[in-house]
Short mmCIF file of C-alpha atoms and ligand atoms in Angstrom, two decimals:
data_model
loop_
_atom_site.label_atom_id
_atom_site.label_comp_id
_atom_site.label_asym_id
_atom_site.label_seq_id
_atom_site.Cartn_x
_atom_site.Cartn_y
_atom_site.Cartn_z
CA MET A 1 174.86 138.02 109.47
CA GLN A 2 175.92 141.15 107.86
CA ILE A 3 178.63 141.95 105.81
CA LYS A 4 179.88 145.33 105.44
CA PHE A 5 182.92 147.19 103.76
CA SER A 6 185.15 149.96 105.39
CA ALA A 7 188.42 151.45 104.87
CA THR A 8 189.21 151.25 108.59
CA PRO A 9 188.50 148.61 111.03
CA ASN A 10 185.82 149.18 113.80
CA GLY A 11 185.31 145.44 114.83
CA ASP A 12 186.11 144.17 118.42
CA ALA A 13 187.92 141.54 116.50
CA ILE A 14 190.48 142.54 113.96
CA ALA A 15 192.26 140.32 111.79
CA ALA A 16 194.96 140.80 109.05
CA GLY A 17 196.79 138.02 106.59
CA ALA A 18 200.28 136.69 106.49
CA TYR A 19 201.88 134.69 103.71
CA GLU A 20 204.03 131.48 103.82
CA LYS A 21 206.77 131.78 106.44
CA ALA A 22 204.74 134.02 108.39
CA ALA A 23 205.59 137.01 106.17
CA LEU A 24 203.14 139.78 107.44
CA SER A 25 201.08 141.49 105.02
CA PRO A 26 201.25 145.26 104.89
CA SER A 27 197.96 145.49 107.37
CA ALA A 28 199.35 143.12 109.52
CA LYS A 29 202.64 144.89 110.00
CA ALA A 30 200.82 148.03 110.89
CA LEU A 31 198.63 146.12 113.13
CA ASP A 32 202.07 144.47 114.84
CA GLU A 33 203.18 148.11 115.18
CA ALA A 34 200.00 149.34 116.94
CA CYS A 35 200.22 146.53 119.47
CA GLY A 36 203.78 146.99 120.49
CA GLY A 37 204.91 143.69 118.40
CA ALA A 38 202.55 141.31 120.28
CA ILE A 39 201.85 139.48 116.49
CA SER A 40 205.64 138.92 116.14
CA ARG A 41 205.87 137.51 119.63
CA ALA A 42 202.99 135.51 119.04
CA ILE A 43 204.14 133.89 116.05
CA LYS A 44 207.48 133.05 117.98
CA ALA A 45 205.41 131.32 120.73
CA SER A 46 203.45 129.37 118.31
CA ARG A 47 203.35 127.05 115.26
CA PHE A 48 201.82 129.78 112.85
CA THR A 49 203.25 129.46 109.67
CA GLY A 50 201.14 131.58 107.29
CA GLU A 51 199.43 128.25 105.53
CA ALA A 52 196.57 129.01 103.96
CA ALA A 53 193.56 129.22 106.52
CA GLN A 54 195.69 129.25 109.58
CA VAL A 55 194.45 131.29 112.55
CA LEU A 56 196.25 132.63 115.34
CA GLU A 57 194.27 134.38 117.89
CA ILE A 58 195.90 137.54 120.32
CA ALA A 59 193.39 138.11 123.30
CA ALA A 60 193.42 141.36 124.71
CA PRO A 61 196.36 143.16 123.09
CA SER A 62 197.70 146.32 124.12
CA GLY A 63 197.89 149.43 122.07
CA VAL A 64 194.63 148.96 119.95
CA THR A 65 190.95 148.93 121.25
CA ALA A 66 189.67 145.50 119.89
CA ASP A 67 189.41 143.03 122.27
CA ARG A 68 191.08 140.33 119.98
CA VAL A 69 193.80 140.57 117.22
CA LEU A 70 193.89 137.67 114.82
CA LEU A 71 196.54 136.74 112.30
CA TYR A 72 195.40 134.62 109.33
CA GLY A 73 197.24 132.53 106.84
CA LEU A 74 197.04 133.17 103.28
CA GLY A 75 199.44 130.49 101.95
CA GLU A 76 201.99 131.42 99.00
CA LYS A 77 201.82 134.80 97.80
CA LYS A 78 202.10 134.19 94.08
CA SER A 79 199.19 131.84 94.04
CA LEU A 80 197.08 133.72 96.18
CA GLY A 81 193.35 133.61 94.51
CA GLY A 82 189.62 134.02 95.24
CA ASN A 83 189.42 130.74 96.73
CA THR A 84 192.15 131.08 99.53
CA VAL A 85 190.82 134.52 100.37
CA GLU A 86 187.29 132.64 100.72
CA LYS A 87 188.70 129.84 102.69
CA ALA A 88 190.82 132.22 105.06
CA VAL A 89 187.91 134.39 106.02
CA ALA A 90 185.55 131.41 106.20
CA ALA A 91 187.99 130.07 108.85
CA LEU A 92 188.47 133.48 110.63
CA THR A 93 184.67 133.65 110.83
CA LYS A 94 184.26 130.11 112.02
CA HIS A 95 186.89 130.92 114.84
CA VAL A 96 184.91 133.92 116.14
CA LEU A 97 181.48 132.72 115.48
CA LEU A 98 180.77 131.87 119.23
CA ASN A 99 183.44 133.22 121.03
CA GLY A 100 181.87 136.35 122.20
CA THR A 101 182.96 138.75 119.02
CA LYS A 102 180.39 140.94 117.74
CA THR A 103 181.96 142.60 114.55
CA LEU A 104 184.86 141.00 113.08
CA SER A 105 187.15 143.25 110.95
CA VAL A 106 189.13 141.52 108.39
CA HIS A 107 191.83 143.39 106.47
CA VAL A 108 191.92 142.20 102.72
CA ASP A 109 195.28 143.82 101.23
CA SER A 110 194.22 143.87 97.68
CA ASP A 111 193.23 146.56 95.21
CA ASP A 112 190.83 143.92 93.57
CA GLY A 113 187.79 144.50 94.60
CA GLU A 114 186.92 140.99 93.54
CA MET A 115 188.83 139.58 96.36
CA ALA A 116 187.01 141.57 99.02
CA GLY A 117 183.87 140.27 97.39
CA ARG A 118 184.87 136.65 97.69
CA ALA A 119 186.13 137.47 101.50
CA GLY A 120 182.50 138.39 101.98
CA LEU A 121 181.47 135.17 100.49
CA GLY A 122 183.88 133.03 102.60
CA ALA A 123 182.03 134.66 105.92
CA THR A 124 178.69 134.49 104.67
CA LEU A 125 179.15 130.81 103.65
CA ALA A 126 180.96 129.88 107.08
CA ALA A 127 178.42 131.65 109.13
CA TYR A 128 175.97 129.30 107.94
CA ARG A 129 173.60 127.72 110.82
CA PHE A 130 170.47 125.61 110.58
CA ASP A 131 169.07 126.07 114.04
CA HIS A 132 165.54 126.22 113.20
CA TYR A 133 164.51 122.87 115.35
CA ARG A 134 166.38 123.67 118.36
CA THR A 135 164.46 125.03 121.30
CA LYS A 136 167.09 124.46 123.82
CA LEU A 137 170.20 126.11 122.73
CA LYS A 138 171.98 127.91 125.48
CA PRO A 139 172.79 131.52 124.93
CA GLU A 140 176.53 130.70 124.88
CA LYS A 141 176.00 128.26 122.02
CA LYS A 142 174.37 130.99 119.82
CA PRO A 143 176.50 132.74 117.57
CA SER A 144 177.83 136.20 119.13
CA LEU A 145 178.95 137.50 115.65
CA THR A 146 176.34 139.81 113.97
CA ALA A 147 178.82 141.44 111.28
CA VAL A 148 181.93 140.85 109.30
CA GLU A 149 183.52 143.85 108.12
CA ILE A 150 185.87 143.71 105.13
CA VAL A 151 188.31 146.26 105.48
CA THR A 152 189.94 147.60 102.21
CA ALA A 153 191.40 150.39 100.39
CA ASP A 154 188.95 150.64 97.70
CA GLU A 155 185.59 150.26 99.40
CA LYS A 156 183.77 151.06 96.28
CA ALA A 157 184.98 148.29 93.99
CA ALA A 158 184.38 145.96 96.83
CA LYS A 159 180.92 146.91 97.14
CA LYS A 160 180.36 146.58 93.53
CA ALA A 161 181.84 143.12 93.68
CA TRP A 162 179.64 142.25 96.78
CA LYS A 163 176.50 142.85 94.49
CA SER A 164 177.62 139.93 92.41
CA TRP A 165 178.41 137.72 95.09
CA GLU A 166 175.76 138.15 97.74
CA PRO A 167 173.29 136.69 95.59
CA VAL A 168 175.51 133.68 95.47
CA ALA A 169 175.74 133.30 99.00
CA THR A 170 172.14 133.70 99.19
CA GLY A 171 171.55 130.90 96.54
CA VAL A 172 173.83 128.51 98.58
CA LYS A 173 171.84 129.16 101.92
CA THR A 174 168.67 128.58 100.23
CA ALA A 175 169.92 125.23 98.57
CA ARG A 176 171.47 124.13 101.93
CA ASP A 177 168.18 125.15 103.89
CA PHE A 178 166.19 123.14 101.61
CA VAL A 179 168.67 119.77 102.06
CA MET A 180 168.74 120.53 105.88
CA GLU A 181 164.78 120.37 106.35
CA PRO A 182 163.46 117.18 107.50
CA PRO A 183 161.22 115.30 104.97
CA ASN A 184 158.06 115.25 106.95
CA VAL A 185 158.17 119.15 106.54
CA LEU A 186 159.77 119.49 103.16
CA HIS A 187 157.62 116.97 101.36
CA PRO A 188 156.90 117.58 97.34
CA GLU A 189 153.72 119.94 98.09
CA GLU A 190 155.72 122.13 100.60
CA TYR A 191 158.66 122.37 98.65
CA ALA A 192 156.66 123.50 95.54
CA LYS A 193 154.87 126.06 97.67
CA ARG A 194 158.23 127.43 99.02
CA ILE A 195 159.57 127.56 95.40
CA ALA A 196 156.70 129.34 94.27
CA LYS A 197 157.38 132.08 96.83
CA LEU A 198 160.62 132.91 94.95
CA GLU A 199 158.48 134.51 92.38
CA LYS A 200 159.02 137.63 94.18
CA GLU A 201 162.94 137.37 93.68
CA GLY A 202 162.33 138.17 90.00
CA LEU A 203 161.84 134.38 88.56
CA GLU A 204 158.90 133.12 86.62
CA ILE A 205 157.30 130.25 88.27
CA GLU A 206 155.02 127.37 87.06
CA VAL A 207 154.00 124.10 89.03
CA LEU A 208 152.50 121.01 87.45
CA GLY A 209 150.82 118.61 89.34
CA GLU A 210 150.02 114.94 88.76
CA ALA A 211 147.03 115.45 86.65
CA GLN A 212 148.87 117.65 84.22
CA MET A 213 151.81 115.34 84.27
CA LYS A 214 149.80 112.39 83.55
CA LYS A 215 148.26 114.55 80.59
CA LEU A 216 151.90 114.96 79.37
CA GLY A 217 152.53 111.23 79.60
CA MET A 218 155.18 111.34 82.34
CA GLY A 219 154.52 107.58 83.30
CA SER A 220 158.02 107.17 84.32
CA LEU A 221 158.00 109.94 87.10
CA LEU A 222 154.51 108.97 88.21
CA GLY A 223 155.36 105.71 88.95
CA VAL A 224 157.76 106.51 91.43
CA SER A 225 155.58 108.96 93.15
CA GLN A 226 152.60 106.34 93.31
CA GLY A 227 153.51 104.99 96.78
CA SER A 228 153.49 108.11 98.50
CA VAL A 229 150.42 109.87 99.82
CA ARG A 230 151.83 113.52 98.81
CA GLU A 231 151.42 114.69 95.26
CA ALA A 232 154.20 114.84 92.95
CA LYS A 233 155.17 118.29 91.70
CA LEU A 234 157.21 119.51 88.75
CA ALA A 235 158.75 123.23 89.52
CA ILE A 236 159.81 125.27 86.37
CA MET A 237 161.74 128.64 87.28
CA ARG A 238 162.59 130.91 84.34
CA TRP A 239 165.04 133.75 84.51
CA ASN A 240 165.16 135.98 81.36
CA GLY A 241 168.05 138.32 81.65
CA GLY A 242 169.52 137.59 78.23
CA LYS A 243 168.60 138.70 74.83
CA GLU A 244 164.97 137.86 73.59
CA GLY A 245 164.89 134.49 71.40
CA ASP A 246 168.39 133.46 72.74
CA LYS A 247 167.87 129.92 73.90
CA PRO A 248 167.73 129.10 77.53
CA LEU A 249 170.36 127.25 79.61
CA ALA A 250 168.74 124.78 81.26
CA PHE A 251 169.33 123.03 84.74
CA VAL A 252 167.20 120.12 85.86
CA GLY A 253 167.35 118.79 89.50
CA LYS A 254 166.37 115.69 91.23
CA GLY A 255 163.94 116.23 94.09
CA LEU A 256 163.38 113.25 95.89
CA THR A 257 162.15 114.80 99.26
CA PHE A 258 162.79 111.44 100.44
CA ASP A 259 163.97 107.87 99.07
CA THR A 260 163.25 104.91 101.12
CA GLY A 261 163.80 103.04 98.25
CA GLY A 262 160.31 101.72 97.68
CA ILE A 263 159.59 98.08 97.65
CA SER A 264 163.37 97.66 97.11
CA LEU A 265 163.45 99.22 100.39
CA LYS A 266 166.70 100.35 101.87
CA PRO A 267 168.55 99.10 104.99
CA GLY A 268 167.67 101.36 107.87
CA GLN A 269 171.27 102.14 108.78
CA GLY A 270 171.67 106.00 107.41
CA MET A 271 168.45 106.00 105.84
CA GLU A 272 167.73 109.28 107.74
CA ASP A 273 170.20 110.84 105.01
CA MET A 274 167.88 110.34 102.13
CA LYS A 275 165.88 113.63 103.22
CA GLY A 276 168.92 115.07 101.25
CA ASP A 277 168.06 113.01 98.26
CA MET A 278 166.64 116.25 96.75
CA ALA A 279 170.21 118.02 96.82
CA GLY A 280 170.28 118.55 93.04
CA SER A 281 166.71 120.14 93.06
CA ALA A 282 167.86 122.28 95.89
CA ALA A 283 171.28 123.11 93.70
CA VAL A 284 169.15 124.26 90.72
CA VAL A 285 166.60 126.34 92.84
CA GLY A 286 169.65 128.08 94.74
CA LEU A 287 171.02 128.47 91.22
CA MET A 288 168.55 130.39 89.64
CA ARG A 289 167.97 132.59 92.85
CA ALA A 290 171.42 133.43 92.47
CA LEU A 291 171.13 134.23 88.72
CA ALA A 292 168.06 136.26 89.25
CA GLY A 293 169.48 137.91 92.31
CA ARG A 294 172.51 139.30 90.40
CA LYS A 295 170.52 139.88 87.16
CA ALA A 296 172.50 137.63 85.29
CA LYS A 297 172.50 138.39 81.57
CA VAL A 298 171.40 135.05 80.43
CA ASN A 299 168.27 133.12 79.54
CA ALA A 300 167.87 130.24 82.22
CA VAL A 301 165.23 127.88 82.88
CA GLY A 302 165.53 125.50 86.13
CA VAL A 303 163.13 122.28 86.11
CA VAL A 304 162.85 120.19 89.20
CA ALA A 305 161.18 116.91 89.88
CA LEU A 306 159.76 116.86 93.32
CA VAL A 307 158.59 113.46 94.47
CA GLU A 308 158.81 111.06 97.53
CA ASN A 309 159.68 107.34 97.07
CA MET A 310 157.70 105.27 99.45
CA PRO A 311 156.65 101.55 99.89
CA ASP A 312 152.98 101.04 99.87
CA GLY A 313 150.44 98.84 98.52
CA ASN A 314 150.11 101.13 95.68
CA ALA A 315 153.70 101.29 95.07
CA GLN A 316 155.46 100.45 91.95
CA ARG A 317 156.98 96.87 91.87
CA PRO A 318 160.11 95.29 90.63
CA GLY A 319 158.67 93.87 87.11
CA ASP A 320 156.40 96.61 86.34
CA VAL A 321 157.04 98.16 82.69
CA VAL A 322 156.27 102.23 82.75
CA THR A 323 155.80 104.33 79.63
CA SER A 324 157.97 107.58 79.83
CA MET A 325 156.65 110.74 78.03
CA SER A 326 159.43 110.14 75.45
CA GLY A 327 157.24 107.22 74.43
CA GLN A 328 160.06 104.74 75.51
CA THR A 329 159.13 101.98 77.96
CA ILE A 330 160.99 101.08 81.24
CA GLU A 331 161.27 97.68 82.95
CA ILE A 332 161.64 98.50 86.71
CA HIS A 333 164.21 96.20 88.11
CA ASN A 334 164.92 98.05 91.36
CA THR A 335 162.49 100.51 92.71
CA ASP A 336 165.47 102.16 94.35
CA ALA A 337 167.05 103.33 91.08
CA GLU A 338 164.20 105.93 91.29
CA GLY A 339 166.23 109.12 90.27
CA ARG A 340 166.81 108.03 86.66
CA LEU A 341 163.25 107.40 86.28
CA VAL A 342 162.06 110.62 87.77
CA LEU A 343 164.61 112.66 85.63
CA ALA A 344 163.89 110.60 82.36
CA ASP A 345 160.62 112.65 82.20
CA ALA A 346 161.91 115.96 83.37
CA LEU A 347 164.46 116.07 81.04
CA TRP A 348 162.39 114.86 78.02
CA TYR A 349 159.90 117.63 79.22
CA THR A 350 162.76 120.18 79.12
CA GLN A 351 164.23 119.56 75.85
CA GLU A 352 160.58 119.32 74.28
CA GLU A 353 159.16 122.59 75.89
CA PHE A 354 162.41 124.99 75.90
CA ASP A 355 164.74 123.89 73.11
CA PRO A 356 167.43 124.69 75.40
CA ALA A 357 171.05 125.53 74.09
CA PHE A 358 171.93 122.65 76.62
CA ILE A 359 170.79 120.80 79.51
CA ILE A 360 172.49 120.21 82.82
CA ASP A 361 171.17 117.78 85.44
CA LEU A 362 171.99 117.63 88.96
CA ALA A 363 171.17 114.49 91.03
CA THR A 364 172.18 112.46 94.02
CA LEU A 365 171.94 109.48 91.62
CA THR A 366 174.34 106.71 92.64
CA GLY A 367 176.02 105.51 95.92
CA ALA A 368 178.85 104.03 93.49
CA ILE A 369 179.91 107.54 92.74
CA LEU A 370 180.92 107.97 96.46
CA VAL A 371 182.88 104.70 95.92
CA ALA A 372 184.58 106.32 92.92
CA LEU A 373 185.30 110.02 93.96
CA GLY A 374 184.19 110.09 97.62
CA HIS A 375 182.82 113.44 98.95
CA GLU A 376 185.90 115.33 97.20
CA HIS A 377 184.50 115.70 93.31
CA ALA A 378 181.10 115.02 91.65
CA GLY A 379 181.06 112.95 88.69
CA ILE A 380 180.12 114.20 85.18
CA PHE A 381 179.21 112.58 82.28
CA THR A 382 178.46 114.21 79.04
CA ASN A 383 177.87 114.02 75.35
CA ASP A 384 179.55 117.26 74.48
CA ASP A 385 183.65 117.85 75.17
CA LYS A 386 183.34 121.68 75.47
CA LEU A 387 180.85 121.45 78.35
CA ALA A 388 182.99 119.02 80.09
CA ASP A 389 185.97 121.19 79.86
CA ARG A 390 184.19 124.37 80.79
CA LEU A 391 182.59 122.68 83.85
CA PHE A 392 186.07 121.40 84.98
CA ALA A 393 187.52 125.03 84.84
CA ALA A 394 184.17 126.31 86.64
CA GLY A 395 184.82 123.81 89.34
CA LYS A 396 188.54 124.81 89.67
CA ALA A 397 187.60 128.49 89.96
CA SER A 398 184.48 128.02 92.50
CA ASP A 399 186.50 125.10 94.43
CA GLU A 400 183.34 123.08 93.58
CA GLY A 401 185.32 120.28 91.76
CA VAL A 402 184.17 117.86 89.08
CA TRP A 403 185.76 114.61 87.55
CA ARG A 404 184.84 113.34 84.21
CA LEU A 405 183.72 109.72 83.52
CA PRO A 406 182.64 107.88 80.27
CA VAL A 407 179.44 107.42 78.75
CA GLY A 408 178.95 105.48 75.29
CA PRO A 409 177.63 102.52 73.38
CA GLU A 410 179.44 99.78 75.23
CA TYR A 411 178.00 101.01 78.40
CA ASP A 412 174.60 102.03 77.10
CA ARG A 413 174.20 98.34 76.14
CA HIS A 414 174.35 97.64 80.02
CA ILE A 415 170.52 98.86 80.42
CA ASP A 416 168.99 96.98 77.58
CA SER A 417 165.86 94.89 78.97
CA ASP A 418 164.54 91.55 77.58
CA ILE A 419 161.00 92.83 77.36
CA ALA A 420 160.70 96.60 77.28
CA ASP A 421 163.17 99.67 75.53
CA MET A 422 165.44 99.53 78.42
CA LYS A 423 165.61 98.63 82.29
CA ASN A 424 166.79 101.06 85.14
CA LEU A 425 169.58 98.83 86.41
CA GLY A 426 173.07 98.21 84.95
CA GLN A 427 175.42 95.27 85.41
CA GLY A 428 174.97 94.97 89.10
CA ARG A 429 177.77 96.59 90.96
CA ASN A 430 179.82 97.29 88.04
CA ALA A 431 180.13 100.90 86.37
CA GLY A 432 177.03 101.72 88.40
CA SER A 433 177.07 105.54 88.13
CA ILE A 434 177.66 105.16 84.29
CA ALA A 435 174.69 102.85 84.19
CA GLY A 436 172.76 105.74 85.71
CA ALA A 437 174.22 108.15 83.29
CA VAL A 438 173.50 106.33 79.85
CA PHE A 439 169.91 105.63 80.96
CA LEU A 440 169.49 109.61 81.40
CA GLN A 441 171.17 110.06 78.10
CA ARG A 442 168.30 108.24 76.37
CA PHE A 443 166.22 111.06 77.30
CA VAL A 444 167.98 113.98 76.28
CA ASN A 445 167.26 113.59 72.51
CA LYS A 446 170.63 114.08 71.55
CA LYS A 447 170.81 117.79 72.76
CA PRO A 448 173.98 119.06 74.64
CA TRP A 449 173.84 117.37 78.08
CA VAL A 450 175.81 116.96 81.08
CA HIS A 451 174.54 114.78 84.18
CA ILE A 452 176.30 115.76 87.52
CA ASP A 453 176.08 113.21 90.03
CA ILE A 454 176.37 114.88 93.27
CA ALA A 455 175.48 112.09 95.87
CA GLY A 456 179.16 112.60 97.24
CA THR A 457 179.27 116.40 97.14
CA GLY A 458 175.60 117.37 98.05
CA MET A 459 175.70 115.61 101.33
CA TYR A 460 178.94 115.63 103.41
CA ALA A 461 178.81 115.95 107.36
CA GLY A 462 182.68 115.55 107.78
CA SER A 463 184.03 118.11 105.65
CA LYS A 464 187.22 119.87 106.98
CA ASP A 465 186.36 122.86 104.35
CA PRO A 466 185.34 125.82 106.84
CA ARG A 467 183.11 126.98 103.94
CA LEU A 468 180.69 123.91 104.63
CA PRO A 469 178.33 122.98 107.33
CA ALA A 470 177.41 119.49 108.10
CA PHE A 471 175.56 117.76 105.85
CA GLY A 472 173.57 120.06 103.34
CA THR A 473 176.63 121.70 101.42
CA GLY A 474 174.53 123.47 98.64
CA TYR A 475 177.06 121.87 96.20
CA GLY A 476 176.35 123.15 92.60
CA VAL A 477 175.16 126.68 93.12
CA ARG A 478 178.62 128.07 93.26
CA LEU A 479 180.12 125.80 90.45
CA LEU A 480 177.09 126.60 88.10
CA ASP A 481 177.21 130.28 88.87
CA ARG A 482 180.53 130.59 87.85
CA PHE A 483 180.00 128.39 84.67
CA VAL A 484 177.24 130.90 83.57
CA ARG A 485 179.15 134.01 84.80
CA ASP A 486 182.46 132.75 82.75
CA TYR A 487 181.11 131.50 79.57
CA TYR A 488 177.75 132.74 78.93
CA GLU A 489 177.48 136.28 79.94
CA ARG A 490 180.67 137.57 78.19
N1 BES B 1 169.58 108.36 96.33
C1 BES B 1 170.03 107.18 95.81
C2 BES B 1 171.55 107.41 95.50
C3 BES B 1 172.40 107.89 96.87
C4 BES B 1 172.97 106.80 97.75
C5 BES B 1 172.59 109.29 97.21
C6 BES B 1 173.93 107.42 98.81
C7 BES B 1 173.26 109.55 98.32
C8 BES B 1 174.09 108.80 99.23
C9 BES B 1 169.63 106.37 94.74
O1 BES B 1 168.30 106.66 94.35
C10 BES B 1 170.01 104.86 94.77
O2 BES B 1 169.10 104.45 95.69
N2 BES B 1 170.83 104.44 93.88
C11 BES B 1 171.00 103.00 94.02
C12 BES B 1 170.94 102.46 92.88
C13 BES B 1 171.06 101.30 92.54
C14 BES B 1 169.82 100.66 92.83
C15 BES B 1 171.08 100.85 90.85
C16 BES B 1 172.11 103.02 94.87
O3 BES B 1 172.97 103.70 94.72
O4 BES B 1 172.48 102.00 95.55
MN1 MN B 2 166.98 105.25 95.37
ZN1 ZN B 3 167.27 108.46 95.09
#
């Protein structure tokens, strides 16, 4: 679906906004007059209040050529911001996506080009579909909508803003597509191939195979992979848009293309969702694509560990001891706590190889983060208060929220082992997400670091947010793009 900008509406559906108490925006007033007061009458005949993202449809109005006129809610005028606009335009887009509308024109009454850009982002996020594997979709179930036209007085400013938001929309789509793909298709080898194709987007890409990882001493990552017939890959993406010599910002992602649990096999119910256990890596790939796409003025490196966790005659056992690239040894207590094992080597490699300004890792690491925060916030764990504050603010600004949980020596003790440097489990069900975090912290070599546990936010089938599809949300791309934009490019 295409995003266009125009000073006048040309679509077969035209939408204009209203604030709380159904107070019409200037464009809505003009539209109401043009169609002989039909909007005002429709408000009286309905329960439309102007609450953010409400939609009121008037079909076949007289006085205008459009087939539909829509009124959309923007909430309280004084608290209007980019997220409200995004969400409202997303709700409109969802509303008309399949109903026969071809072009939706949306009035955005703001002289801030940024708002028009965010409207484009909202529309694109909402129009997302993953229909790749449907062969029997009836014509009336296919989207009719081919374009959303943002109607704004300052077309030029809007187009300029869109230049910086379209790559973000593309980055989110990239991440979602990877999460949605079935695990027989998107195994580590195929995933690495698809990442390598992003070279044409301006990223520098390098892919390491198992032989190279073995040479580097990545016994922790390789232990997880040894039950799989697929070769593990470590994909490295670089974007150098900053000053030469500036330390890169590093992003590391967990890319378990499928997590059966291994010998500590997961129960069958819901196991299909574990195709999404690579959502952290998908967010990193999507982010890197977004940064390259909008030519962000930073140096950044993305490192994703692509592995499949399978039970097999050759699979790792509980009780095994592996040696990580850092030299630290790990006693395996549960082969299903594999994400931390894979990240241990990816994190160590990243800090050794790139000496980054900081490392942020994203991982669907623990079911326990769902117990704590549900699908509504990701958990963050860090050794750096400034990074925590910045991520919190970026979360508010992007509507991809984070909530901080503690790490520290009192928790670090939980992962001590009787026979090795550490074990890959904490104290059973207590502080499960924190146990994962303190484990990772032992592999960042005291670099500023944040772990983002996205087990809840990266996969979400039941969201009410019109910007999100069922399952693969693409969480993390908007959050981290915002974080980079607001704190590292100015
Ligand atoms: N990939 C899972 C975590 C997960 C659970 C992600 C639910 C998304 C939804 C992870 O590898 C895992 O299995 N974690 C275990 C850790 C435990 C064995 C310490 C868990 O959460 O049960
Ligand atoms: Mn697991
Ligand atoms: Zn996992």
